[in-house]
Structure formats: C-alpha cells, structure tokens
C-alpha cells in the first residue's frame, strides 16, 4: 500500500523551476537562431550557384521547356499584324542589346485587357492589349520589350527555377526531419522577393542602355512607368513595403533610371517616336490590368 501511495503521489516541484524554464527558453532561441542562420546561408549559396550556373546552360535547353505554339493562334484578326510589328521592334532591340546568336526572341500578342507584359522560358515574350493600348509612343513600347529582353538575356527565369527547386528540396528535407515552425517558408519567400527585385534592377539597367542606343535618349522608360502608375491596382502596390514586394517601387525605378542615364551620359529627355501601324491601339477603351513583370 505504501508503494502504491508513493507511485500516485505528486512529485516535488523543483526550487529552481523558473531557472529550468529560462534554460529551455534560451535553448529554443539558440536553436531558432541557428536554423535561421542556416537558412540565410543556404539562400545566399543557392543565389550564388544560380548566378554561376545559369549562363552555362545552353539556351536550346531552355527553349525546349516551352513549345513554339505556346499561345496558339492569335485571338483577333489583326493579331498577326501586331505580332509582326512587335517582333520587328524586338529584333531592333536585340541588335543593340548584343544577345547571343542562339538567343532567339518570339513576341506574342494577347487581346486581353490586362495591363501587363512578361517574359518566360525560351525567349518568349507576351504583350497584352491592355498595356499596348495605354502606350503613346514607340519608345515606351520599346522600354517594355527591352525590359523583358533584359530578363531573357540575364537568364532570370532559369536562375529563378534553379533557386525554386533548391528551396523545394530543402523544404522537403526539413519536413521529413520534423515539423516546421513556418519560419523557413516566411524567410524563403522574402528571399525570393529580394531576388526578384535584383532581377528587376538588372533588367532596368539593360533597358536604359538599349533605349539610349536605339533612340539617343531614355524618355520612353519614364513614359512606360507613368503608364504603370495609372494602371488599376497601382495605388495598392505603391502602399506595399518594398521588402514585401516582388518589384521595386515605381517612383524609385524612375529615379534610378534617371540616375543611370546621367551616369552613362544619356539624355533622359527627348522626343519619343509615335506608335504607328497595327501597334497604335490607344483609346480603344479597355481598362483593367496589373503591373509590368
């Protein structure tokens, strides 16, 4: 009976209970800081590897990821004429941007009100009607295309793919080792956003150079940003802290473009060439959209 009473009796509370708790708290904090340090180091290493490896991957391998018929036939009757003019302008830009011989470009036109343009694997660029109809000059359109060509030349999509795969593999390894606190995902996502902002800055630099070589000034870049600032959703994007955004603040990008123009000895002011032919879609009345990517 004495044994049973001892077995079910409450254990004595240690005198240094607060110290034990403090010790466990410090241990958890140390583990958390070590995990955070490891994750940051991993992101830095992956970033370096992506930058080093991407230029050595043959562009033909990247092109194989996306079929030539990525969007299928153009959606409107005049689409073929628009695409021809877009590809002609892209060709002129490629000539002054010194693309490698095997880096071919294909510009696609989508008759959609989205105010957007984007680049994807294999030299494909997509321009939406919602953006094209808002542009008032060839210079501004050239800024859009040069920006996307800059992403292609810098192999940004491939770098992002390498980074995303590496992070997924690490997340899988962490998940198999035990439950996640969510810290890895949060820091990893912010890291990806920062990487995207650095890509944008690199593409902006190439855009400024291309406009200066093609037109003798960089006014079109600022015009392009003015269009984006008036697009639906731009106000909300402007309120988002830059470190939580995938893109630099538009006002900062305009300022950096002017500073870069001055640094390169390129005028930031000039007389833009008007849009002509099939590319002149201004005032057709579509209003919705998103940011340049």
Short mmCIF file of C-alpha atoms in Angstrom, two decimals:
data_model
loop_
_atom_site.label_atom_id
_atom_site.label_comp_id
_atom_site.label_asym_id
_atom_site.label_seq_id
_atom_site.Cartn_x
_atom_site.Cartn_y
_atom_site.Cartn_z
CA UNK A 1 0.00 0.00 0.00
CA UNK A 2 2.88 2.33 0.85
CA UNK A 3 4.38 1.62 -2.58
CA UNK A 4 1.07 2.40 -4.30
CA UNK A 5 0.70 5.69 -2.42
CA UNK A 6 4.24 6.70 -3.36
CA UNK A 7 3.57 5.80 -7.01
CA UNK A 8 0.49 8.01 -7.28
CA UNK A 9 1.80 10.86 -5.14
CA UNK A 10 2.58 14.22 -6.75
CA UNK A 11 6.28 14.81 -7.46
CA UNK A 12 8.06 17.58 -5.63
CA UNK A 13 8.31 20.85 -7.53
CA UNK A 14 11.95 21.87 -8.02
CA UNK A 15 13.01 25.05 -6.25
CA UNK A 16 14.67 26.37 -9.43
CA UNK A 17 11.64 25.87 -11.70
CA UNK A 18 11.97 29.38 -13.15
CA UNK A 19 15.59 28.69 -13.95
CA UNK A 20 14.68 25.47 -15.74
CA UNK A 21 12.07 27.32 -17.78
CA UNK A 22 14.55 30.06 -18.62
CA UNK A 23 17.06 27.45 -19.70
CA UNK A 24 14.57 25.80 -22.02
CA UNK A 25 13.63 29.22 -23.45
CA UNK A 26 17.26 30.06 -24.15
CA UNK A 27 17.85 26.67 -25.74
CA UNK A 28 14.85 27.11 -28.03
CA UNK A 29 16.05 30.60 -29.01
CA UNK A 30 19.54 29.28 -29.80
CA UNK A 31 18.09 26.51 -31.97
CA UNK A 32 15.81 29.01 -33.72
CA UNK A 33 18.69 31.41 -34.42
CA UNK A 34 20.86 28.58 -35.72
CA UNK A 35 18.08 27.43 -38.04
CA UNK A 36 17.58 30.99 -39.28
CA UNK A 37 21.31 31.39 -39.86
CA UNK A 38 21.45 28.12 -41.77
CA UNK A 39 18.51 29.14 -43.94
CA UNK A 40 20.02 32.53 -44.77
CA UNK A 41 23.35 30.90 -45.62
CA UNK A 42 21.53 28.37 -47.80
CA UNK A 43 19.71 31.16 -49.67
CA UNK A 44 22.98 33.00 -50.28
CA UNK A 45 24.71 29.85 -51.57
CA UNK A 46 21.79 28.97 -53.85
CA UNK A 47 21.72 32.54 -55.17
CA UNK A 48 25.43 32.38 -56.00
CA UNK A 49 25.12 28.96 -57.63
CA UNK A 50 22.14 30.07 -59.73
CA UNK A 51 24.06 33.10 -60.98
CA UNK A 52 27.12 30.99 -61.78
CA UNK A 53 25.36 28.02 -63.39
CA UNK A 54 22.62 29.69 -65.46
CA UNK A 55 24.93 31.28 -68.09
CA UNK A 56 26.43 27.86 -68.88
CA UNK A 57 23.10 26.15 -69.56
CA UNK A 58 22.59 26.08 -73.36
CA UNK A 59 19.73 28.33 -74.38
CA UNK A 60 18.39 25.50 -76.53
CA UNK A 61 17.70 23.50 -73.36
CA UNK A 62 15.66 26.41 -72.01
CA UNK A 63 13.75 26.71 -75.29
CA UNK A 64 12.81 23.04 -75.04
CA UNK A 65 10.82 23.85 -71.88
CA UNK A 66 8.28 25.90 -73.86
CA UNK A 67 6.78 24.86 -77.23
CA UNK A 68 6.78 27.39 -80.06
CA UNK A 69 2.98 27.27 -80.11
CA UNK A 70 2.82 28.47 -76.50
CA UNK A 71 -0.28 30.60 -77.08
CA UNK A 72 -1.70 29.04 -80.22
CA UNK A 73 -3.24 31.25 -82.94
CA UNK A 74 -3.71 34.96 -82.27
CA UNK A 75 -7.12 35.72 -80.81
CA UNK A 76 -8.12 38.60 -83.12
CA UNK A 77 -7.88 39.18 -86.85
CA UNK A 78 -5.32 41.98 -86.56
CA UNK A 79 -3.21 39.95 -84.10
CA UNK A 80 -0.84 38.67 -86.79
CA UNK A 81 -0.02 42.23 -87.92
CA UNK A 82 0.51 43.35 -84.33
CA UNK A 83 2.80 40.42 -83.61
CA UNK A 84 4.82 41.16 -86.76
CA UNK A 85 5.37 44.77 -85.69
CA UNK A 86 6.16 43.69 -82.11
CA UNK A 87 8.73 41.17 -83.34
CA UNK A 88 10.27 43.73 -85.69
CA UNK A 89 10.78 46.14 -82.79
CA UNK A 90 12.12 43.33 -80.60
CA UNK A 91 14.60 42.48 -83.35
CA UNK A 92 15.87 46.07 -83.44
CA UNK A 93 16.29 45.99 -79.67
CA UNK A 94 18.05 42.63 -79.73
CA UNK A 95 20.59 44.08 -82.17
CA UNK A 96 21.59 46.88 -79.77
CA UNK A 97 21.41 44.62 -76.68
CA UNK A 98 24.01 42.21 -78.10
CA UNK A 99 22.12 38.98 -77.50
CA UNK A 100 23.99 35.72 -78.10
CA UNK A 101 23.40 34.23 -81.60
CA UNK A 102 21.36 31.30 -80.27
CA UNK A 103 19.12 33.52 -78.10
CA UNK A 104 16.12 33.99 -80.34
CA UNK A 105 13.03 36.02 -79.38
CA UNK A 106 9.34 35.47 -80.08
CA UNK A 107 6.82 38.14 -79.07
CA UNK A 108 3.20 37.08 -78.64
CA UNK A 109 0.18 39.37 -78.56
CA UNK A 110 -2.87 38.58 -76.43
CA UNK A 111 -6.11 40.51 -76.96
CA UNK A 112 -6.88 40.83 -73.25
CA UNK A 113 -7.47 43.93 -71.08
CA UNK A 114 -4.67 43.01 -68.67
CA UNK A 115 -2.12 45.83 -68.35
CA UNK A 116 0.91 43.60 -68.38
CA UNK A 117 3.86 42.19 -70.27
CA UNK A 118 6.01 39.24 -69.27
CA UNK A 119 8.89 37.05 -70.37
CA UNK A 120 9.10 33.30 -69.99
CA UNK A 121 11.46 30.46 -70.87
CA UNK A 122 12.98 30.11 -74.30
CA UNK A 123 12.88 33.76 -75.37
CA UNK A 124 9.09 34.10 -75.36
CA UNK A 125 7.57 37.49 -74.53
CA UNK A 126 3.85 38.13 -74.06
CA UNK A 127 2.33 41.61 -74.51
CA UNK A 128 -1.31 42.17 -73.54
CA UNK A 129 -3.65 44.55 -75.32
CA UNK A 130 -4.48 46.32 -72.05
CA UNK A 131 -0.89 47.54 -71.85
CA UNK A 132 -0.36 48.21 -75.55
CA UNK A 133 -3.44 50.40 -75.82
CA UNK A 134 -2.21 52.63 -72.98
CA UNK A 135 1.17 53.37 -74.56
CA UNK A 136 1.54 56.56 -76.54
CA UNK A 137 4.97 56.14 -78.13
CA UNK A 138 7.21 53.56 -79.70
CA UNK A 139 9.84 54.49 -77.13
CA UNK A 140 7.56 53.42 -74.26
CA UNK A 141 6.76 50.13 -76.02
CA UNK A 142 10.47 49.62 -76.66
CA UNK A 143 11.05 50.10 -72.92
CA UNK A 144 8.54 47.33 -72.18
CA UNK A 145 10.13 44.94 -74.68
CA UNK A 146 13.69 45.82 -73.68
CA UNK A 147 12.85 45.15 -70.04
CA UNK A 148 11.58 41.66 -70.88
CA UNK A 149 14.52 41.03 -73.22
CA UNK A 150 16.76 42.02 -70.31
CA UNK A 151 15.24 39.24 -68.20
CA UNK A 152 15.86 36.79 -71.03
CA UNK A 153 19.45 37.92 -71.61
CA UNK A 154 20.22 37.68 -67.89
CA UNK A 155 18.65 34.17 -67.79
CA UNK A 156 16.48 35.31 -64.88
CA UNK A 157 13.79 32.68 -65.42
CA UNK A 158 16.37 29.88 -65.31
CA UNK A 159 18.01 31.34 -62.20
CA UNK A 160 14.60 31.51 -60.54
CA UNK A 161 13.90 27.90 -61.49
CA UNK A 162 17.21 26.71 -60.01
CA UNK A 163 16.50 28.63 -56.84
CA UNK A 164 12.92 27.42 -56.52
CA UNK A 165 13.93 23.77 -57.00
CA UNK A 166 16.70 24.12 -54.40
CA UNK A 167 14.33 25.66 -51.88
CA UNK A 168 11.76 22.94 -52.52
CA UNK A 169 14.37 20.25 -51.91
CA UNK A 170 15.43 21.91 -48.68
CA UNK A 171 11.81 22.30 -47.55
CA UNK A 172 11.26 18.62 -48.25
CA UNK A 173 14.32 17.69 -46.22
CA UNK A 174 13.22 19.89 -43.30
CA UNK A 175 9.70 18.47 -43.49
CA UNK A 176 10.98 14.89 -43.35
CA UNK A 177 13.16 15.73 -40.36
CA UNK A 178 10.34 17.08 -38.28
CA UNK A 179 7.52 19.62 -38.01
CA UNK A 180 8.19 23.10 -39.39
CA UNK A 181 7.51 26.31 -37.49
CA UNK A 182 6.75 28.15 -40.74
CA UNK A 183 9.86 30.31 -40.33
CA UNK A 184 11.58 28.57 -43.25
CA UNK A 185 8.71 29.38 -45.58
CA UNK A 186 8.47 33.02 -44.50
CA UNK A 187 12.19 33.78 -44.82
CA UNK A 188 12.42 31.80 -48.04
CA UNK A 189 9.55 33.76 -49.59
CA UNK A 190 11.11 37.10 -48.62
CA UNK A 191 14.39 35.85 -50.07
CA UNK A 192 12.68 35.04 -53.35
CA UNK A 193 11.12 38.52 -53.46
CA UNK A 194 14.50 40.14 -52.90
CA UNK A 195 15.97 38.06 -55.67
CA UNK A 196 13.16 39.15 -57.97
CA UNK A 197 13.83 42.81 -57.14
CA UNK A 198 17.50 42.35 -58.04
CA UNK A 199 16.41 40.83 -61.35
CA UNK A 200 14.20 43.85 -61.99
CA UNK A 201 17.08 46.23 -61.30
CA UNK A 202 19.29 44.32 -63.75
CA UNK A 203 16.63 44.38 -66.46
CA UNK A 204 16.04 48.10 -65.85
CA UNK A 205 19.74 48.77 -66.44
CA UNK A 206 19.73 46.90 -69.75
CA UNK A 207 16.56 48.75 -70.74
CA UNK A 208 18.17 52.13 -70.13
CA UNK A 209 21.19 51.15 -72.20
CA UNK A 210 19.05 49.82 -75.05
CA UNK A 211 16.88 52.93 -75.27
CA UNK A 212 19.94 55.15 -75.29
CA UNK A 213 21.50 53.19 -78.13
CA UNK A 214 18.30 52.97 -80.19
CA UNK A 215 16.83 56.45 -79.70
CA UNK A 216 19.63 58.56 -78.24
CA UNK A 217 17.63 59.23 -75.04
CA UNK A 218 15.75 57.28 -72.36
CA UNK A 219 12.48 59.20 -72.17
CA UNK A 220 10.48 56.10 -73.13
CA UNK A 221 11.39 54.33 -69.91
CA UNK A 222 9.86 57.05 -67.79
CA UNK A 223 6.77 57.12 -70.03
CA UNK A 224 6.38 53.39 -69.53
CA UNK A 225 6.45 53.83 -65.75
CA UNK A 226 3.93 56.67 -65.94
CA UNK A 227 1.54 54.26 -67.65
CA UNK A 228 2.06 51.65 -64.94
CA UNK A 229 1.45 54.22 -62.21
CA UNK A 230 -2.05 54.89 -63.58
CA UNK A 231 -2.96 51.22 -64.11
CA UNK A 232 -5.64 49.68 -61.86
CA UNK A 233 -4.10 48.32 -58.67
CA UNK A 234 -1.06 50.60 -58.84
CA UNK A 235 -2.15 52.53 -55.74
CA UNK A 236 -2.24 49.35 -53.64
CA UNK A 237 1.12 48.21 -54.97
CA UNK A 238 2.61 51.58 -54.05
CA UNK A 239 1.45 51.15 -50.43
CA UNK A 240 3.11 47.72 -50.10
CA UNK A 241 6.51 47.86 -48.32
CA UNK A 242 9.26 47.22 -50.87
CA UNK A 243 10.78 44.33 -48.92
CA UNK A 244 7.43 42.51 -49.17
CA UNK A 245 7.06 43.19 -52.91
CA UNK A 246 8.48 41.31 -55.87
CA UNK A 247 9.13 44.58 -57.68
CA UNK A 248 10.94 47.79 -56.70
CA UNK A 249 8.81 50.86 -56.07
CA UNK A 250 7.93 52.55 -59.40
CA UNK A 251 8.97 56.03 -58.23
CA UNK A 252 12.33 54.62 -57.14
CA UNK A 253 12.71 52.91 -60.52
CA UNK A 254 12.10 56.21 -62.33
CA UNK A 255 14.69 57.90 -60.13
CA UNK A 256 17.21 55.10 -60.69
CA UNK A 257 16.63 55.24 -64.44
CA UNK A 258 17.37 58.97 -64.47
CA UNK A 259 20.47 58.44 -62.32
CA UNK A 260 21.69 55.65 -64.59
CA UNK A 261 21.04 57.76 -67.68
CA UNK A 262 23.15 60.54 -66.17
CA UNK A 263 25.87 58.07 -65.21
CA UNK A 264 26.02 56.73 -68.78
CA UNK A 265 25.86 60.16 -70.31
CA UNK A 266 22.45 59.52 -71.88
CA UNK A 267 19.76 62.24 -72.02
CA UNK A 268 16.66 61.35 -70.02
CA UNK A 269 14.60 63.76 -72.11
CA UNK A 270 13.82 63.59 -75.82
CA UNK A 271 11.07 63.49 -78.41
CA UNK A 272 9.55 59.97 -78.47
CA UNK A 273 8.61 58.35 -81.76
CA UNK A 274 4.83 57.82 -82.08
CA UNK A 275 3.31 54.38 -82.37
CA UNK A 276 2.29 53.57 -85.91
CA UNK A 277 0.54 50.90 -87.94
CA UNK A 278 -1.01 47.93 -86.17
CA UNK A 279 0.60 48.91 -82.85
CA UNK A 280 -1.49 52.05 -82.43
CA UNK A 281 -4.24 50.82 -80.12
CA UNK A 282 -4.60 53.87 -77.89
CA UNK A 283 -8.13 54.84 -76.77
CA UNK A 284 -9.86 51.56 -77.53
CA UNK A 285 -11.40 51.60 -74.06
CA UNK A 286 -10.09 48.59 -72.06
CA UNK A 287 -9.31 49.50 -68.50
CA UNK A 288 -8.29 46.65 -66.19
CA UNK A 289 -4.80 45.31 -65.55
CA UNK A 290 -1.74 44.57 -63.44
CA UNK A 291 1.93 45.55 -63.08
CA UNK A 292 4.77 45.06 -65.51
CA UNK A 293 6.68 41.93 -64.55
#
